[in-house]
PDB file of C-alpha atoms in Angstrom:
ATOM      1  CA  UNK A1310       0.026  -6.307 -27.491  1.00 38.00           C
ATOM      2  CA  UNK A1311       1.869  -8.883 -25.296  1.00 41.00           C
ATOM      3  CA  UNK A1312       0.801  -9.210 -21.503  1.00 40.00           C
ATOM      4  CA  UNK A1313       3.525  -8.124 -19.422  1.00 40.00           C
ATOM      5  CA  UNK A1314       5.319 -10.655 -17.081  1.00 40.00           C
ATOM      6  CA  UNK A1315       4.072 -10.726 -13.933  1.00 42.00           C
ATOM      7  CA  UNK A1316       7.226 -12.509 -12.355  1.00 39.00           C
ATOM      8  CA  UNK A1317       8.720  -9.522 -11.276  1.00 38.00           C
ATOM      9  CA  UNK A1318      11.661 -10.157  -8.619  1.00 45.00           C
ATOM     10  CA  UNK A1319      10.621  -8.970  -5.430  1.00 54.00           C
ATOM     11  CA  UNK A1320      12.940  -6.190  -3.998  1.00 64.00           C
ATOM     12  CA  UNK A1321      12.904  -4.184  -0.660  1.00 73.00           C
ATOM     13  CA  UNK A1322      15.085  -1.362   0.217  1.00 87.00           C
ATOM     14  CA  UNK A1323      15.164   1.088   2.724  1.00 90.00           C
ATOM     15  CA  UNK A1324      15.536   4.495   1.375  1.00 92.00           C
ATOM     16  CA  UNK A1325      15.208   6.617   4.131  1.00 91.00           C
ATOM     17  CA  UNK A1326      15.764   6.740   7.875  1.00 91.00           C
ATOM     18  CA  UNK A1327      16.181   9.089  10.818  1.00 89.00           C
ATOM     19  CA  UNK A1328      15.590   8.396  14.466  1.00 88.00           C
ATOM     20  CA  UNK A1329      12.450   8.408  14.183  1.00 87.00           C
ATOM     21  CA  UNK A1330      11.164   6.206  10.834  1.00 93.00           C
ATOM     22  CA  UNK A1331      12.470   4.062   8.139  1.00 94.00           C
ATOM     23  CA  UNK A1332      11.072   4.005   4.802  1.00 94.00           C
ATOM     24  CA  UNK A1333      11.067   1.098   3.034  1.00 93.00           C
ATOM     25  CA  UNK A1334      10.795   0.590  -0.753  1.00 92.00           C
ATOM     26  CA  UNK A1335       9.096  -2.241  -2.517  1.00 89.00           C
ATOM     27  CA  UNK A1336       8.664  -3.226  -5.901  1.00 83.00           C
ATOM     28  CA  UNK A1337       6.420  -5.431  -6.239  1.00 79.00           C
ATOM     29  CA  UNK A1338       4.020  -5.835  -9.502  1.00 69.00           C
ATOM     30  CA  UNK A1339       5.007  -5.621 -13.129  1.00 72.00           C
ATOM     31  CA  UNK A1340       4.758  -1.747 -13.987  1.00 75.00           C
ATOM     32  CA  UNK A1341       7.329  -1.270 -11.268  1.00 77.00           C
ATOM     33  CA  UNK A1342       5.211   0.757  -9.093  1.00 84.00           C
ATOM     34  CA  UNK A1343       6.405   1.235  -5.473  1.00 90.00           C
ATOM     35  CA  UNK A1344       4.847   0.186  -2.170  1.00 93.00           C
ATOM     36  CA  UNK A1345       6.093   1.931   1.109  1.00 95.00           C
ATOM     37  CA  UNK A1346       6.498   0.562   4.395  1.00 96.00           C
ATOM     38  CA  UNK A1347       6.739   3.330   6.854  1.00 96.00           C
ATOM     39  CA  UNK A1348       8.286   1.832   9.961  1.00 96.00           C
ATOM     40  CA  UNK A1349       8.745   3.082  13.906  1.00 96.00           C
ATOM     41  CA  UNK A1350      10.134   0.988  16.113  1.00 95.00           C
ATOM     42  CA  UNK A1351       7.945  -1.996  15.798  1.00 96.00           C
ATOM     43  CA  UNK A1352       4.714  -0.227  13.789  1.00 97.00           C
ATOM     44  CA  UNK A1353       4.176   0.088  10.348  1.00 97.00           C
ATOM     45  CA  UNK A1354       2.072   1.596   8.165  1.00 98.00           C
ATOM     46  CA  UNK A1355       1.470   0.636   4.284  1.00 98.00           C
ATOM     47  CA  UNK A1356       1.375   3.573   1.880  1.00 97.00           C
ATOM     48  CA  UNK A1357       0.067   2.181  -1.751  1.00 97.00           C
ATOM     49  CA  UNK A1358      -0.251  -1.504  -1.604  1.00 96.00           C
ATOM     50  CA  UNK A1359       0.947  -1.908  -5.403  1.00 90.00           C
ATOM     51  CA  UNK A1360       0.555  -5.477  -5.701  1.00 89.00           C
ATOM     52  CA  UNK A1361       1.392  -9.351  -4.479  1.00 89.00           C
ATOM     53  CA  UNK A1362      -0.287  -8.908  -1.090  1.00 92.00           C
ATOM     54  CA  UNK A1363       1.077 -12.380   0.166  1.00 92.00           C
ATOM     55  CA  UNK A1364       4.528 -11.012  -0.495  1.00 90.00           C
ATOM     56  CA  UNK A1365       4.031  -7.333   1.451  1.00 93.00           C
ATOM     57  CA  UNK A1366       2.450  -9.842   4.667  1.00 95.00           C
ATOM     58  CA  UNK A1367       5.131 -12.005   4.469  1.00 93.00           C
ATOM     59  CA  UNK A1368       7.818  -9.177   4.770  1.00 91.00           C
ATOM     60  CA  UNK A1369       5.794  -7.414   7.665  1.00 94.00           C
ATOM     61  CA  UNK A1370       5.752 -10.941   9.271  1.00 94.00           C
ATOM     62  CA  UNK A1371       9.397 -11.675   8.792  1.00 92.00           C
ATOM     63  CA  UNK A1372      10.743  -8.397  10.044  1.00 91.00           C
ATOM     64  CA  UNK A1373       8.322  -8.954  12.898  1.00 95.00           C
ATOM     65  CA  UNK A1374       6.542  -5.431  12.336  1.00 95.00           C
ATOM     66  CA  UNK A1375       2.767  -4.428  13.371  1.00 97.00           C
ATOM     67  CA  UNK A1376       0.457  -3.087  10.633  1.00 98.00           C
ATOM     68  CA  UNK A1377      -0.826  -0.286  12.076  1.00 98.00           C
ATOM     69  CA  UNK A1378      -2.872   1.468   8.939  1.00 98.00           C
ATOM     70  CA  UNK A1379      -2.767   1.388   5.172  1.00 98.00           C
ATOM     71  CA  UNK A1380      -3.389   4.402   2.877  1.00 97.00           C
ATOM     72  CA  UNK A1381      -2.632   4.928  -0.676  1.00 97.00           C
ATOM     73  CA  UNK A1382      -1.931   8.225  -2.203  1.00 96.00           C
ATOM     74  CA  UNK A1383      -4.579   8.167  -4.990  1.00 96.00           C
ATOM     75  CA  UNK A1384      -7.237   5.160  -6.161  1.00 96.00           C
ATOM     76  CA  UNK A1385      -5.396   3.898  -9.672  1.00 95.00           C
ATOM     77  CA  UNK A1386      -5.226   0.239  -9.503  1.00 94.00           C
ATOM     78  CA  UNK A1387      -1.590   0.133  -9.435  1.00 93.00           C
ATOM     79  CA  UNK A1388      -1.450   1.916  -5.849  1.00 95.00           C
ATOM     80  CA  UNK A1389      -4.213  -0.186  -4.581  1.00 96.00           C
ATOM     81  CA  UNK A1390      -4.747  -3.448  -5.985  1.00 94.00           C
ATOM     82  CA  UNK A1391      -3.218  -5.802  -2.832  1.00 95.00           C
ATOM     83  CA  UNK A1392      -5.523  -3.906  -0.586  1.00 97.00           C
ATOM     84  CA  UNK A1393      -8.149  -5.880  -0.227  1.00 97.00           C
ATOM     85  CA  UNK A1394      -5.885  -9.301   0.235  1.00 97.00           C
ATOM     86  CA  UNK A1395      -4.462  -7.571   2.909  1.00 98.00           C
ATOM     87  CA  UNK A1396      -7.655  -6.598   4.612  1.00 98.00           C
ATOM     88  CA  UNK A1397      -9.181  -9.929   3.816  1.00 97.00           C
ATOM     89  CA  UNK A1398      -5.821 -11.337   6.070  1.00 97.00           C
ATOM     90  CA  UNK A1399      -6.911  -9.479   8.867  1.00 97.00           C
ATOM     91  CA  UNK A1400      -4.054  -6.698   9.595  1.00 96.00           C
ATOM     92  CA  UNK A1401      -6.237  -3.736   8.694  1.00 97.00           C
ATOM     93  CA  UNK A1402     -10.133  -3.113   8.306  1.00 97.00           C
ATOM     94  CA  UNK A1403      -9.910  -0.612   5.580  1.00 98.00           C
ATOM     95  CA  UNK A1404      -7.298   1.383   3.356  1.00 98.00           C
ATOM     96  CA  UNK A1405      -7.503   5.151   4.081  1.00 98.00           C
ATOM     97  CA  UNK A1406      -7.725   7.301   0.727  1.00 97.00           C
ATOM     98  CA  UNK A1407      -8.924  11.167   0.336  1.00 96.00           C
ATOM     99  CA  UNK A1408     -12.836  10.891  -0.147  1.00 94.00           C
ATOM    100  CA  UNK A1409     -11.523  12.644  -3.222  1.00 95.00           C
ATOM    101  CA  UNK A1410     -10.398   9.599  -4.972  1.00 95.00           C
ATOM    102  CA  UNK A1411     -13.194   6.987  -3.600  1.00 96.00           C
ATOM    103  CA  UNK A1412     -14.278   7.153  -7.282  1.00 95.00           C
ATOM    104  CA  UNK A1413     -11.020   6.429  -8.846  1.00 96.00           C
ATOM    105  CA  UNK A1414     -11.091   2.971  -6.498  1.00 96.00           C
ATOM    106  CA  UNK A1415     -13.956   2.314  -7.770  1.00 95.00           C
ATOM    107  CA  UNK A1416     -12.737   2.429 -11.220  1.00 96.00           C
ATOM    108  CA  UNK A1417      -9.339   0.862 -10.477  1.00 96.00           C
ATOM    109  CA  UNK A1418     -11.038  -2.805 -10.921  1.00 94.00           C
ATOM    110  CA  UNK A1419     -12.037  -1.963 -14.837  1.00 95.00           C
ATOM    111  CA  UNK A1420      -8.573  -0.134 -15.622  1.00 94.00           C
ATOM    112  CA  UNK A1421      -6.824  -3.370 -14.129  1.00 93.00           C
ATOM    113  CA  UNK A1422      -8.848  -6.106 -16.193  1.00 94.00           C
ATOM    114  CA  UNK A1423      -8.340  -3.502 -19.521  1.00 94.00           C
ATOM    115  CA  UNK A1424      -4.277  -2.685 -18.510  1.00 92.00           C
ATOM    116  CA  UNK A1425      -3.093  -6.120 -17.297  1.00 89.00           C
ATOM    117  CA  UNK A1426      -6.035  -8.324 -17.995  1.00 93.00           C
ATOM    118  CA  UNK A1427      -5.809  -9.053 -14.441  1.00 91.00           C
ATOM    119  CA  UNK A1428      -8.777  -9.424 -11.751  1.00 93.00           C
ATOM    120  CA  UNK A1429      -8.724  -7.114  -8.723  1.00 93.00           C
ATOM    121  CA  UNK A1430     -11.017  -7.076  -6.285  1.00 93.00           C
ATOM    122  CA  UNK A1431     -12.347  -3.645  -4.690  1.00 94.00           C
ATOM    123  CA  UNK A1432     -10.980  -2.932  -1.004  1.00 97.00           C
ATOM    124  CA  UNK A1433     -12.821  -1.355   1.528  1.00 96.00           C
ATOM    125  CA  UNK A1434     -12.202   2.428   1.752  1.00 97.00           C
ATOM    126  CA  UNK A1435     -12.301   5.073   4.337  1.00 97.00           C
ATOM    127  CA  UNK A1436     -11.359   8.868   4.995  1.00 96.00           C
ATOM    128  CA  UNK A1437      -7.893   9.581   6.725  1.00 95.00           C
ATOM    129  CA  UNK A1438      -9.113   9.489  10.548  1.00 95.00           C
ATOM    130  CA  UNK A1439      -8.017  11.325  13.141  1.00 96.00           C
ATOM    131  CA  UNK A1440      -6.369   8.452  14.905  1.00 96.00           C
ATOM    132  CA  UNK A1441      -4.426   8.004  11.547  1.00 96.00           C
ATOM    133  CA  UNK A1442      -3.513  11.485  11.459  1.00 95.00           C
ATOM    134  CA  UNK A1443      -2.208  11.934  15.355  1.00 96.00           C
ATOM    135  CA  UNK A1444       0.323   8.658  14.299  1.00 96.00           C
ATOM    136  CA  UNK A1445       1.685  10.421  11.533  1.00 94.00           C
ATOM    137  CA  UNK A1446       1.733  13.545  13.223  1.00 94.00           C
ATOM    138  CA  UNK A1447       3.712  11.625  16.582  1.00 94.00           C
ATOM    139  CA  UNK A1448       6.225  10.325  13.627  1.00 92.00           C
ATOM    140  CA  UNK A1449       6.869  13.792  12.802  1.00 89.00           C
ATOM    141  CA  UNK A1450       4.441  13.370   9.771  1.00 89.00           C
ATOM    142  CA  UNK A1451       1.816  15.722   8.306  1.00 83.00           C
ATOM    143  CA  UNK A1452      -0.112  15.591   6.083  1.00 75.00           C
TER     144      UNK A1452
END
């Protein structure tokens, strides 16, 4: 089986906004999975850091936002796998996941190296905290 191209065009979109948030889209890595950039005013927060970390810091950066927290929906390496480039830049300590699916990020290295025969490095994972969970909830999110 081939290896898939990896020189994906990077696209952003926003697919959602109210008064309150924006949603932006990202595609970033070759199995077209999505990133999301939930944006208020000036913060943002990272919701599955597909891939191409450089490329999600560079956007933040550009549009002059403040990463306030990252979380991905479930541990597969293709919702986590620019995590820990990300924390390693210094705009978040640690990527919030359920303590559900702290084994599935610790498997998402393995499935990488056998699915893309690419290296990913493990990020650092915590629970959802409360401070995490009053943001949302003062966007008008809950979870």
């Amino acid at each position: 089986m081939d290896k898939p191209s990896h020189s994906v065009e990077f696209k952003s979109l926003v697919i959602y906004e109210n008064l309150n948030v924006s949603v932006h889209q990202l595609k970033l890595n070759s199995i077209r999975t999505n990133c999301y950039l939930l944006q208020r005013h000036k913060d943002v927060i990272i919701i599955d850091p597909s891939d191409k970390a450089e490329e999600i810091i560079n956007y933040i950066k550009r549009n002059g936002l403040q990463l306030r927290f990252m979380l991905a929906t479930h541990g597969h390496f293709d919702h986590i796998s620019a995590a820990n480039n990300i924390i390693k830049a210094g705009l978040v300590k640690t990527l919030h996941i359920h303590e559900q699916d702290f084994f599935e990020v610790k498997m998402a290295r393995t499935q990488m190296m056998m699915i893309l025969k690419e290296k990913m490095l493990q990020p650092n994972v915590s629970m959802f905290t409360i401070e995490l969970l009053n943001l949302l909830n003062s966007w008008g999110i809950t979870l």
